[in-house]
Amino acid sequence: MPHQCTTCGRTFPDGSKEMLSGCPDCGGNKFQFKPAGETIDADETTDAGETTDAGETTDAGETTDESAGSVTDTPDSESPRPDSQPPEAQTPNAQAQESKTPDAQKTDSEHIRDRTQEDIAQASARSDVVSPDELDQASRDVESDSPTGSDPDSSGDPEGPRPDIDDLRDELNEQFESIRIVSPGKYELNLMELYDRQEYIISLQEDGRYVIEMPDAWGISDE
Amino acid sequence: MGLLTNLKDSISRVTDGLFAADEPKRIGIYGPPNAGKTTLANRIARDWTGDAVGPESHIPHETRRARRKENVEIERNGRKVTIDIVDTPGVTTKVDYKEFLDHDMEKDDAIRRSREATEGVAEAMHWLREDVDGVIYVLDSTTDPFTQVNTMLIGIIESQDLPALILANKTDLPGSDVQQIANAFPQHETIPLSALEGENMDEVYTKIAEYFG
Ligand SMILES: Nc1nc2c(ncn2[C@@H]2O[C@H](COP(=O)(O)OP(=O)(O)OP(=O)(O)O)[C@@H](O)[C@H]2O)c(=O)[nH]1
Ligand SMILES: [Mg+2]
């Protein structure tokens, strides 16, 4: 399923296992699910920045501004820039060898170091990922907006036409079989699936998006 | 899975080993919605730390994020047991906003609550897999314990070999049937209590110390 790192914007192709251990580029562990209707035409190895900054990251962009902001403070400068040479870890080759070469191991352990700093930001930003307002907005959209066809190419307008909501819901249901969205506000949960998944969802949105978070060392909010 | 995960795992195993003696066990309070998990968590926390954990409500799915109270020191028979308690959202297989409409809630709010409740279940299941060392399973003893949710959760807990206490709550209510719960899970010890009234808390603390100390 197409996902995008909410920190650096890198995208991951359908079913990518890479993100399970955190974003290889920035170590971030939050990913926004991007329904296929409005995506990124599949050239996953290109730098995410270019394709996604175009406009369809609207929700993710807005809600993750804060965490993205704090994460940029990280001294490490591996975060990708659309106009710069892609870092080594991003080449298709490196991806393929991801978990096999000693090189990859070195890269990974570096990420651990980065993560310790970032996790703090991630953890503190967690509750900010989707604001109640936005959840509100999402449910209103579902009720009021009966979408009129979709135009995947229309970009730049955050409130632009959305892909058909039923299609999106079906797609989400198929890909994320642990939670079935029966209709707005109605859910069926597959507890075994939820239990078996390494990542867990932190926010569902009715338009077929959700933001998931990978496990990290930082616990539950204990305010 | 990626190397990172493996590395992280082994690192945390190492640190777990190093700090095992000091680290309090993390005890998850699990159960279906409205069983009285938060009421129990609050009572434990108030009894031993003076603070509360979170809001209680007769409306199901009041708890929609896991909440933790750390370093709760329980003293039993001259021995001190320190635990972290995690109050989790009630686990269910179906969430429907319509059930909240009966509680005088606007449709918008009900839909939002059901979405948060669903996220809460996902979170609860996640913590069960990743991050608890023991479970206090709370059931409302006035309701039928033979449910899919209970069977599945108890099954998971057993498959993980987690120490588990089953509490039959709300014994102050006329319809309370503790024996039915004991029958449903004969492989576990069932302790009756009223978290609301504070009945039989002594035995609960003794068992907590025994199981999780
Ligand atoms: N009579 C009686 N009521 C209780 C008892 N324990 C809890 N309750 C009530 O049951 C309702 C639910 O209690 P909570 O503690 O919020 O239940 P919960 O298991 O945390 O519920 P969720 O957070 O929704 O999963 C509240 O109205 C409590 O006052 C008890 O021992 N006796
Ligand atoms: Mg509760």
Tab-separated table of C-alpha atoms and ligand atoms in Angstrom:
chain	number	residue	atom	x	y	z
A	1	MET	CA	0.000	0.000	0.000
A	2	PRO	CA	1.308	3.430	-0.761
A	3	HIS	CA	2.497	5.185	2.342
A	4	GLN	CA	4.393	8.330	2.954
A	5	CYS	CA	6.704	9.149	5.814
A	6	THR	CA	5.171	12.093	7.614
A	7	THR	CA	8.581	13.386	8.582
A	8	CYS	CA	10.584	13.494	5.381
A	9	GLY	CA	7.955	12.753	2.791
A	10	ARG	CA	9.516	9.627	1.414
A	11	THR	CA	6.974	7.303	-0.129
A	12	PHE	CA	6.812	3.549	0.019
A	13	PRO	CA	5.266	1.242	-2.538
A	14	ASP	CA	2.531	-1.215	-2.004
A	15	GLY	CA	3.245	-3.606	0.820
A	16	SER	CA	6.701	-2.254	1.467
A	17	LYS	CA	8.347	-3.926	4.416
A	18	GLU	CA	10.938	-1.217	4.679
A	19	MET	CA	8.832	1.087	6.722
A	20	LEU	CA	8.286	-1.558	9.344
A	21	SER	CA	11.609	-0.686	10.844
A	22	GLY	CA	11.230	3.029	10.476
A	23	CYS	CA	11.876	5.260	7.517
A	24	PRO	CA	15.291	4.333	6.097
A	25	ASP	CA	15.942	7.960	5.273
A	26	CYS	CA	15.048	9.843	8.365
A	27	GLY	CA	14.208	7.188	10.922
A	28	GLY	CA	10.706	8.552	11.301
A	29	ASN	CA	8.099	6.096	12.374
A	30	LYS	CA	4.864	7.689	11.301
A	31	PHE	CA	3.441	7.013	7.903
A	32	GLN	CA	0.434	8.362	6.178
A	33	PHE	CA	-1.572	5.994	4.081
A	34	LYS	CA	-2.236	7.422	0.665
A	35	PRO	CA	-5.200	6.070	-1.217
A	36	ALA	CA	-4.250	5.016	-4.691
A	37	GLY	CA	-6.809	7.258	-6.334
A	38	GLU	CA	-4.855	10.353	-5.518
A	39	THR	CA	-1.338	9.042	-5.588
A	40	ILE	CA	1.912	9.164	-6.811
A	41	ASP	CA	2.071	7.182	-9.950
A	42	ALA	CA	4.144	4.397	-8.599
A	43	ASP	CA	7.659	5.494	-9.330
A	44	GLU	CA	8.406	4.733	-5.748
A	45	THR	CA	12.114	5.010	-5.916
A	46	THR	CA	12.076	8.629	-6.916
A	47	ASP	CA	12.346	11.049	-4.160
A	48	ALA	CA	9.015	11.501	-2.538
A	49	GLY	CA	9.394	15.196	-2.182
A	50	GLU	CA	8.771	16.060	-5.777
A	51	THR	CA	5.732	13.979	-6.365
A	52	THR	CA	3.977	14.595	-3.154
A	53	ASP	CA	4.731	18.195	-2.422
A	54	ALA	CA	2.570	18.911	-5.386
A	55	GLY	CA	-0.484	19.170	-3.279
A	56	GLU	CA	-2.151	15.955	-2.391
A	57	THR	CA	-0.460	15.640	0.958
A	58	THR	CA	-2.862	18.213	2.259
A	59	ASP	CA	-3.999	16.530	5.412
A	60	ALA	CA	-0.700	14.988	6.234
A	61	GLY	CA	1.061	18.225	5.569
A	62	GLU	CA	-1.103	20.221	7.833
A	63	THR	CA	-1.198	17.880	10.704
A	64	THR	CA	2.383	16.873	10.776
A	65	ASP	CA	3.908	20.279	10.395
A	66	GLU	CA	4.834	20.291	13.993
A	67	SER	CA	6.590	16.998	14.141
A	68	ALA	CA	8.279	17.649	10.843
A	69	GLY	CA	9.466	20.940	12.230
A	70	SER	CA	10.972	19.486	15.311
A	71	VAL	CA	12.578	16.640	13.487
A	72	THR	CA	14.465	18.936	11.143
A	73	ASP	CA	16.484	19.990	14.151
A	74	THR	CA	18.173	16.643	14.094
A	75	PRO	CA	21.836	17.259	13.322
A	76	ASP	CA	21.996	14.421	10.880
A	77	SER	CA	21.344	15.677	7.404
A	78	GLU	CA	20.160	12.556	5.742
A	79	SER	CA	16.734	13.922	5.147
A	80	PRO	CA	16.208	14.001	1.442
A	81	ARG	CA	15.903	17.082	-0.627
A	82	PRO	CA	14.063	16.887	-3.890
A	83	ASP	CA	16.867	18.602	-5.746
A	84	SER	CA	19.790	16.835	-4.193
A	85	GLN	CA	21.458	13.594	-5.061
A	86	PRO	CA	19.447	10.827	-3.466
A	87	PRO	CA	21.337	9.325	-0.553
A	88	GLU	CA	22.693	5.869	-0.987
A	89	ALA	CA	19.995	4.172	0.979
A	90	GLN	CA	17.448	5.365	-1.481
A	91	THR	CA	18.725	3.742	-4.592
A	92	PRO	CA	16.657	0.792	-5.711
A	93	ASN	CA	19.694	-1.340	-5.246
A	94	ALA	CA	20.153	-0.492	-1.642
A	95	GLN	CA	16.524	-1.120	-1.043
A	96	ALA	CA	16.723	-4.534	-2.546
A	97	GLN	CA	19.675	-5.466	-0.418
A	98	GLU	CA	18.239	-3.790	2.555
A	99	SER	CA	18.460	-6.531	5.079
A	100	LYS	CA	21.320	-8.505	3.685
A	101	THR	CA	24.506	-6.565	3.352
A	102	PRO	CA	26.768	-5.452	6.138
A	103	ASP	CA	26.454	-1.996	4.657
A	104	ALA	CA	22.784	-1.987	5.296
A	105	GLN	CA	23.447	-3.025	8.827
A	106	LYS	CA	25.710	-0.100	9.355
A	107	THR	CA	23.131	2.246	7.982
A	108	ASP	CA	20.510	0.763	10.164
A	109	SER	CA	22.461	1.112	13.327
A	110	GLU	CA	23.090	4.714	12.517
A	111	HIS	CA	19.412	5.159	12.294
A	112	ILE	CA	19.013	3.848	15.771
A	113	ARG	CA	21.099	6.645	17.029
A	114	ASP	CA	19.051	9.166	15.128
A	115	ARG	CA	15.886	7.650	16.334
A	116	THR	CA	16.586	8.168	19.967
A	117	GLN	CA	16.469	11.872	19.433
A	118	GLU	CA	13.629	11.768	17.038
A	119	ASP	CA	11.508	9.494	19.060
A	120	ILE	CA	11.113	12.153	21.650
A	121	ALA	CA	9.745	14.500	19.089
A	122	GLN	CA	7.676	11.747	17.606
A	123	ALA	CA	6.278	10.754	20.911
A	124	SER	CA	5.429	14.254	21.936
A	125	ALA	CA	3.934	14.998	18.590
A	126	ARG	CA	1.911	11.848	18.573
A	127	SER	CA	-1.226	13.318	19.940
A	128	ASP	CA	-0.994	16.139	17.463
A	129	VAL	CA	-1.046	14.019	14.394
A	130	VAL	CA	-4.702	14.336	13.807
A	131	SER	CA	-6.473	17.038	15.655
A	132	PRO	CA	-10.034	16.590	16.862
A	133	ASP	CA	-10.918	19.364	14.467
A	134	GLU	CA	-9.616	17.438	11.602
A	135	LEU	CA	-11.409	14.316	12.653
A	136	ASP	CA	-14.472	16.440	12.807
A	137	GLN	CA	-13.741	17.752	9.398
A	138	ALA	CA	-13.249	14.268	8.080
A	139	SER	CA	-16.590	13.088	9.308
A	140	ARG	CA	-18.337	16.156	7.999
A	141	ASP	CA	-16.759	15.599	4.653
A	142	VAL	CA	-18.194	12.161	4.530
A	143	GLU	CA	-21.655	13.272	5.386
A	144	SER	CA	-21.941	16.376	3.295
A	145	ASP	CA	-19.556	15.869	0.440
A	146	SER	CA	-20.990	13.461	-1.968
A	147	PRO	CA	-18.002	13.290	-4.205
A	148	THR	CA	-18.465	13.757	-7.896
A	149	GLY	CA	-15.991	11.539	-9.645
A	150	SER	CA	-12.333	12.002	-9.183
A	151	ASP	CA	-9.538	13.644	-10.982
A	152	PRO	CA	-6.276	12.276	-9.718
A	153	ASP	CA	-4.365	14.927	-11.604
A	154	SER	CA	-5.927	17.864	-9.938
A	155	SER	CA	-3.413	19.016	-7.429
A	156	GLY	CA	-2.601	22.057	-5.448
A	157	ASP	CA	-6.099	22.510	-4.134
A	158	PRO	CA	-6.422	21.031	-0.662
A	159	GLU	CA	-10.196	21.020	-0.876
A	160	GLY	CA	-10.221	19.668	-4.388
A	161	PRO	CA	-12.379	16.815	-5.574
A	162	ARG	CA	-11.818	13.556	-3.764
A	163	PRO	CA	-11.796	10.109	-5.240
A	164	ASP	CA	-14.961	8.189	-4.752
A	165	ILE	CA	-15.407	7.542	-1.093
A	166	ASP	CA	-16.785	4.054	-1.473
A	167	ASP	CA	-13.888	2.988	-3.609
A	168	LEU	CA	-11.513	4.338	-1.050
A	169	ARG	CA	-13.270	2.581	1.733
A	170	ASP	CA	-13.201	-0.686	-0.153
A	171	GLU	CA	-9.567	-0.231	-0.837
A	172	LEU	CA	-8.767	0.488	2.769
A	173	ASN	CA	-10.781	-2.494	3.883
A	174	GLU	CA	-8.935	-4.737	1.541
A	175	GLN	CA	-5.533	-3.514	2.529
A	176	PHE	CA	-6.169	-3.160	6.155
A	177	GLU	CA	-8.154	-6.186	6.988
A	178	SER	CA	-7.865	-5.668	10.716
A	179	ILE	CA	-10.432	-2.892	10.686
A	180	ARG	CA	-13.436	-2.791	8.445
A	181	ILE	CA	-15.181	0.513	7.971
A	182	VAL	CA	-18.769	-0.511	7.480
A	183	SER	CA	-20.016	3.035	7.157
A	184	PRO	CA	-19.041	6.314	8.774
A	185	GLY	CA	-18.872	5.710	12.506
A	186	LYS	CA	-19.364	1.975	12.149
A	187	TYR	CA	-16.411	-0.341	12.459
A	188	GLU	CA	-15.721	-4.022	12.675
A	189	LEU	CA	-12.483	-5.111	14.198
A	190	ASN	CA	-10.492	-8.243	13.690
A	191	LEU	CA	-8.763	-8.543	17.035
A	192	MET	CA	-6.409	-11.287	15.938
A	193	GLU	CA	-5.201	-9.211	13.014
A	194	LEU	CA	-4.780	-6.158	15.177
A	195	TYR	CA	-2.850	-8.176	17.656
A	196	ASP	CA	-0.631	-9.717	15.008
A	197	ARG	CA	0.302	-6.465	13.375
A	198	GLN	CA	3.526	-4.929	14.369
A	199	GLU	CA	2.413	-1.433	13.620
A	200	TYR	CA	-0.785	0.021	14.902
A	201	ILE	CA	-3.113	2.604	13.606
A	202	ILE	CA	-3.188	5.834	15.387
A	203	SER	CA	-5.765	7.593	13.365
A	204	LEU	CA	-8.485	6.643	11.007
A	205	GLN	CA	-10.011	9.105	8.670
A	206	GLU	CA	-13.159	8.528	6.772
A	207	ASP	CA	-11.724	9.579	3.463
A	208	GLY	CA	-9.714	6.388	3.372
A	209	ARG	CA	-6.575	7.729	4.925
A	210	TYR	CA	-5.062	6.660	8.118
A	211	VAL	CA	-1.873	7.431	9.891
A	212	ILE	CA	-0.053	4.501	11.357
A	213	GLU	CA	2.747	4.458	13.788
A	214	MET	CA	5.505	1.957	14.083
A	215	PRO	CA	6.410	0.613	17.472
A	216	ASP	CA	9.010	2.617	19.265
A	217	ALA	CA	10.580	2.751	22.641
A	218	TRP	CA	8.335	5.460	23.911
A	219	GLY	CA	5.317	4.495	25.823
A	220	ILE	CA	1.786	5.490	26.015
A	221	SER	CA	0.885	8.975	26.977
A	222	ASP	CA	0.791	9.113	30.713
A	223	GLU	CA	-0.475	12.562	31.382
B	1	MET	CA	11.538	-7.779	9.303
B	2	GLY	CA	14.264	-5.200	9.065
B	3	LEU	CA	17.544	-5.330	10.798
B	4	LEU	CA	16.659	-2.271	12.723
B	5	THR	CA	13.856	-4.075	14.444
B	6	ASN	CA	16.094	-6.974	15.267
B	7	LEU	CA	18.799	-4.722	16.583
B	8	LYS	CA	16.320	-2.788	18.592
B	9	ASP	CA	14.921	-5.986	19.984
B	10	SER	CA	18.252	-7.285	21.061
B	11	ILE	CA	19.234	-3.956	22.523
B	12	SER	CA	16.080	-3.801	24.552
B	13	ARG	CA	16.588	-7.378	25.619
B	14	VAL	CA	20.004	-6.478	26.907
B	15	THR	CA	18.763	-3.437	28.760
B	16	ASP	CA	15.810	-5.417	30.046
B	17	GLY	CA	18.259	-7.842	31.528
B	18	LEU	CA	20.325	-5.116	33.092
B	19	PHE	CA	17.473	-3.310	34.698
B	20	ALA	CA	15.152	-6.174	35.336
B	21	ALA	CA	15.598	-6.003	39.063
B	22	ASP	CA	14.582	-2.362	39.311
B	23	GLU	CA	11.990	-2.082	36.597
B	24	PRO	CA	8.464	-2.298	37.859
B	25	LYS	CA	6.302	-4.777	36.002
B	26	ARG	CA	3.858	-3.202	33.641
B	27	ILE	CA	0.373	-4.497	34.282
B	28	GLY	CA	-2.310	-3.951	31.669
B	29	ILE	CA	-5.900	-3.643	32.819
B	30	TYR	CA	-7.910	-5.231	30.057
B	31	GLY	CA	-11.506	-6.157	29.416
B	32	PRO	CA	-14.610	-5.254	27.473
B	33	PRO	CA	-16.000	-1.709	27.496
B	34	ASN	CA	-17.752	-0.561	30.643
B	35	ALA	CA	-16.451	-3.397	32.819
B	36	GLY	CA	-14.989	-0.969	35.331
B	37	LYS	CA	-11.322	-0.950	34.275
B	38	THR	CA	-10.824	2.746	34.850
B	39	THR	CA	-12.746	2.639	38.106
B	40	LEU	CA	-10.393	-0.090	39.281
B	41	ALA	CA	-7.286	1.702	37.976
B	42	ASN	CA	-8.360	4.857	39.761
B	43	ARG	CA	-9.000	3.008	42.969
B	44	ILE	CA	-5.601	1.319	42.901
B	45	ALA	CA	-3.861	4.571	42.038
B	46	ARG	CA	-5.760	6.556	44.662
B	47	ASP	CA	-5.159	3.969	47.353
B	48	TRP	CA	-1.417	3.878	46.829
B	49	THR	CA	-0.415	7.150	45.181
B	50	GLY	CA	-3.273	9.545	45.831
B	51	ASP	CA	-3.774	10.314	42.111
B	52	ALA	CA	-6.363	9.180	39.626
B	53	VAL	CA	-5.730	7.642	36.240
B	54	GLY	CA	-8.603	8.818	34.089
B	55	PRO	CA	-12.293	9.582	33.781
B	56	GLU	CA	-14.911	6.883	34.427
B	57	SER	CA	-18.226	6.890	32.664
B	58	HIS	CA	-21.340	4.805	32.196
B	59	ILE	CA	-21.025	5.525	28.471
B	60	PRO	CA	-18.947	2.760	26.856
B	61	HIS	CA	-15.565	3.588	25.348
B	62	GLU	CA	-14.851	6.364	27.777
B	63	THR	CA	-11.195	5.360	27.716
B	64	ARG	CA	-9.898	5.683	24.178
B	65	ARG	CA	-6.176	5.987	24.775
B	66	ALA	CA	-4.156	3.765	27.047
B	67	ARG	CA	-3.143	5.555	30.197
B	68	ARG	CA	-0.341	4.669	32.495
B	69	LYS	CA	0.295	5.281	36.126
B	70	GLU	CA	3.868	4.498	37.000
B	71	ASN	CA	5.514	3.286	40.168
B	72	VAL	CA	2.507	2.288	42.136
B	73	GLU	CA	3.905	0.806	45.325
B	74	ILE	CA	1.659	-1.746	46.888
B	75	GLU	CA	2.507	-3.037	50.340
B	76	ARG	CA	1.398	-6.484	51.369
B	77	ASN	CA	2.484	-8.396	54.440
B	78	GLY	CA	5.501	-6.192	54.937
B	79	ARG	CA	6.602	-6.668	51.335
B	80	LYS	CA	6.600	-3.901	48.749
B	81	VAL	CA	5.603	-4.530	45.156
B	82	THR	CA	6.016	-1.806	42.566
B	83	ILE	CA	4.002	-1.917	39.361
B	84	ASP	CA	3.060	0.363	36.506
B	85	ILE	CA	-0.603	0.135	35.763
B	86	VAL	CA	-1.912	0.683	32.261
B	87	ASP	CA	-5.603	1.359	31.888
B	88	THR	CA	-6.566	0.367	28.355
B	89	PRO	CA	-9.566	1.100	26.157
B	90	GLY	CA	-12.313	-1.513	26.276
B	91	VAL	CA	-11.870	-4.177	23.631
B	92	THR	CA	-14.696	-5.060	21.297
B	93	THR	CA	-15.198	-6.433	17.790
B	94	LYS	CA	-17.836	-3.905	16.745
B	95	VAL	CA	-18.130	-0.193	17.266
B	96	ASP	CA	-21.238	1.615	16.142
B	97	TYR	CA	-21.798	5.307	16.745
B	98	LYS	CA	-25.528	4.616	17.099
B	99	GLU	CA	-24.993	3.129	20.536
B	100	PHE	CA	-23.756	6.514	21.713
B	101	LEU	CA	-26.810	8.337	20.419
B	102	ASP	CA	-28.789	6.764	23.271
B	103	HIS	CA	-26.515	8.625	25.616
B	104	ASP	CA	-27.669	11.987	24.452
B	105	MET	CA	-24.812	12.630	22.146
B	106	GLU	CA	-24.843	14.558	18.889
B	107	LYS	CA	-24.277	12.502	15.785
B	108	ASP	CA	-20.981	14.225	15.029
B	109	ASP	CA	-19.686	13.508	18.497
B	110	ALA	CA	-20.925	9.949	18.381
B	111	ILE	CA	-19.150	9.307	15.095
B	112	ARG	CA	-15.967	10.801	16.414
B	113	ARG	CA	-16.225	8.789	19.607
B	114	SER	CA	-16.646	5.580	17.644
B	115	ARG	CA	-13.631	6.340	15.512
B	116	GLU	CA	-11.539	7.061	18.578
B	117	ALA	CA	-12.868	3.945	20.234
B	118	THR	CA	-11.768	1.898	17.248
B	119	GLU	CA	-8.321	3.433	17.388
B	120	GLY	CA	-8.347	2.700	21.095
B	121	VAL	CA	-8.973	-0.992	20.525
B	122	ALA	CA	-6.110	-1.081	18.043
B	123	GLU	CA	-3.892	0.545	20.629
B	124	ALA	CA	-4.980	-1.826	23.366
B	125	MET	CA	-4.218	-4.822	21.172
B	126	HIS	CA	-0.882	-3.341	20.284
B	127	TRP	CA	0.124	-2.947	23.901
B	128	LEU	CA	-0.999	-6.432	24.681
B	129	ARG	CA	1.408	-7.695	22.094
B	130	GLU	CA	4.316	-5.426	22.818
B	131	ASP	CA	4.368	-4.091	26.191
B	132	VAL	CA	2.723	-5.636	29.188
B	133	ASP	CA	4.210	-8.050	31.682
B	134	GLY	CA	0.951	-9.096	33.228
B	135	VAL	CA	-2.774	-8.611	32.853
B	136	ILE	CA	-5.645	-7.786	35.150
B	137	TYR	CA	-8.729	-8.832	33.239
B	138	VAL	CA	-11.844	-7.032	34.416
B	139	LEU	CA	-15.329	-8.344	33.750
B	140	ASP	CA	-18.708	-6.979	34.695
B	141	SER	CA	-20.139	-9.879	36.680
B	142	THR	CA	-23.699	-8.904	35.761
B	143	THR	CA	-23.064	-9.726	32.108
B	144	ASP	CA	-22.436	-12.950	30.219
B	145	PRO	CA	-18.707	-13.762	30.209
B	146	PHE	CA	-18.947	-16.184	27.290
B	147	THR	CA	-18.142	-13.731	24.544
B	148	GLN	CA	-15.853	-13.855	21.567
B	149	VAL	CA	-13.829	-10.934	22.886
B	150	ASN	CA	-13.205	-12.525	26.261
B	151	THR	CA	-12.312	-15.866	24.768
B	152	MET	CA	-9.943	-14.324	22.286
B	153	LEU	CA	-8.205	-12.019	24.735
B	154	ILE	CA	-7.803	-14.653	27.413
B	155	GLY	CA	-6.496	-16.963	24.686
B	156	ILE	CA	-3.906	-14.421	23.624
B	157	ILE	CA	-2.890	-13.782	27.213
B	158	GLU	CA	-2.451	-17.493	27.793
B	159	SER	CA	-0.519	-17.977	24.578
B	160	GLN	CA	1.902	-15.312	25.763
B	161	ASP	CA	2.228	-16.898	29.164
B	162	LEU	CA	1.394	-13.655	30.840
B	163	PRO	CA	0.370	-13.880	34.472
B	164	ALA	CA	-3.305	-12.977	34.589
B	165	LEU	CA	-5.833	-12.230	37.277
B	166	ILE	CA	-9.507	-12.299	36.437
B	167	LEU	CA	-11.650	-9.888	38.372
B	168	ALA	CA	-15.404	-10.278	38.622
B	169	ASN	CA	-16.434	-6.671	39.137
B	170	LYS	CA	-19.654	-4.993	40.237
B	171	THR	CA	-20.489	-7.512	42.955
B	172	ASP	CA	-22.528	-4.780	44.614
B	173	LEU	CA	-25.170	-5.106	41.902
B	174	PRO	CA	-28.078	-7.521	42.351
B	175	GLY	CA	-27.492	-9.370	39.062
B	176	SER	CA	-23.871	-10.181	39.860
B	177	ASP	CA	-22.862	-13.765	39.129
B	178	VAL	CA	-19.267	-14.451	40.058
B	179	GLN	CA	-19.572	-18.193	39.652
B	180	GLN	CA	-20.443	-17.836	35.995
B	181	ILE	CA	-17.149	-16.087	35.404
B	182	ALA	CA	-15.261	-18.702	37.371
B	183	ASN	CA	-16.912	-21.349	35.214
B	184	ALA	CA	-16.041	-19.556	32.020
B	185	PHE	CA	-12.341	-19.434	32.844
B	186	PRO	CA	-11.685	-22.365	35.159
B	187	GLN	CA	-7.964	-22.295	34.428
B	188	HIS	CA	-7.674	-18.935	36.177
B	189	GLU	CA	-8.384	-17.618	39.591
B	190	THR	CA	-11.429	-15.357	39.712
B	191	ILE	CA	-11.599	-12.677	42.359
B	192	PRO	CA	-14.866	-10.906	43.114
B	193	LEU	CA	-14.857	-7.202	43.853
B	194	SER	CA	-16.703	-3.960	43.599
B	195	ALA	CA	-14.277	-1.390	42.289
B	196	LEU	CA	-16.879	1.274	42.811
B	197	GLU	CA	-17.595	0.466	46.440
B	198	GLY	CA	-14.108	-0.740	47.230
B	199	GLU	CA	-15.335	-4.155	48.324
B	200	ASN	CA	-12.772	-6.943	48.595
B	201	MET	CA	-9.882	-4.736	47.545
B	202	ASP	CA	-7.699	-6.345	50.195
B	203	GLU	CA	-7.834	-9.645	48.419
B	204	VAL	CA	-7.234	-7.912	45.085
B	205	TYR	CA	-4.050	-6.319	46.403
B	206	THR	CA	-2.864	-9.543	47.927
B	207	LYS	CA	-3.317	-11.299	44.599
B	208	ILE	CA	-1.649	-8.484	42.696
B	209	ALA	CA	1.367	-8.780	44.959
B	210	GLU	CA	1.366	-12.524	44.580
B	211	TYR	CA	0.997	-12.579	40.805
B	212	PHE	CA	3.008	-9.554	39.746
B	213	GLY	CA	5.493	-9.030	42.540
C	1	LIG	N1	-22.288	-0.758	40.533
C	1	LIG	C1	-21.015	-0.714	40.104
C	1	LIG	N2	-20.689	0.067	39.071
C	1	LIG	C2	-19.396	0.098	38.682
C	1	LIG	C3	-18.382	-0.672	39.318
C	1	LIG	N3	-17.205	-0.430	38.696
C	1	LIG	C4	-17.470	0.442	37.703
C	1	LIG	N4	-18.794	0.766	37.694
C	1	LIG	C5	-19.470	1.691	36.778
C	1	LIG	O1	-19.430	1.164	35.470
C	1	LIG	C6	-19.309	2.221	34.523
C	1	LIG	C7	-18.074	1.978	33.681
C	1	LIG	O2	-16.926	2.107	34.475
C	1	LIG	P1	-15.499	2.461	33.848
C	1	LIG	O3	-14.511	2.308	34.938
C	1	LIG	O4	-15.561	3.758	33.137
C	1	LIG	O5	-15.420	1.274	32.805
C	1	LIG	P2	-14.234	0.925	31.783
C	1	LIG	O6	-14.066	-0.546	31.817
C	1	LIG	O7	-13.047	1.760	32.066
C	1	LIG	O8	-14.913	1.335	30.398
C	1	LIG	P3	-14.221	1.813	29.012
C	1	LIG	O9	-13.183	2.804	29.336
C	1	LIG	O10	-15.359	2.392	28.277
C	1	LIG	O11	-13.718	0.582	28.367
C	1	LIG	C8	-19.236	3.503	35.334
C	1	LIG	O12	-20.517	4.063	35.373
C	1	LIG	C9	-18.800	3.037	36.714
C	1	LIG	O13	-19.238	3.871	37.747
C	1	LIG	C10	-18.785	-1.485	40.444
C	1	LIG	O14	-17.976	-2.175	41.071
C	1	LIG	N5	-20.107	-1.474	40.770
C	2	MG	MG	-12.088	3.142	30.973
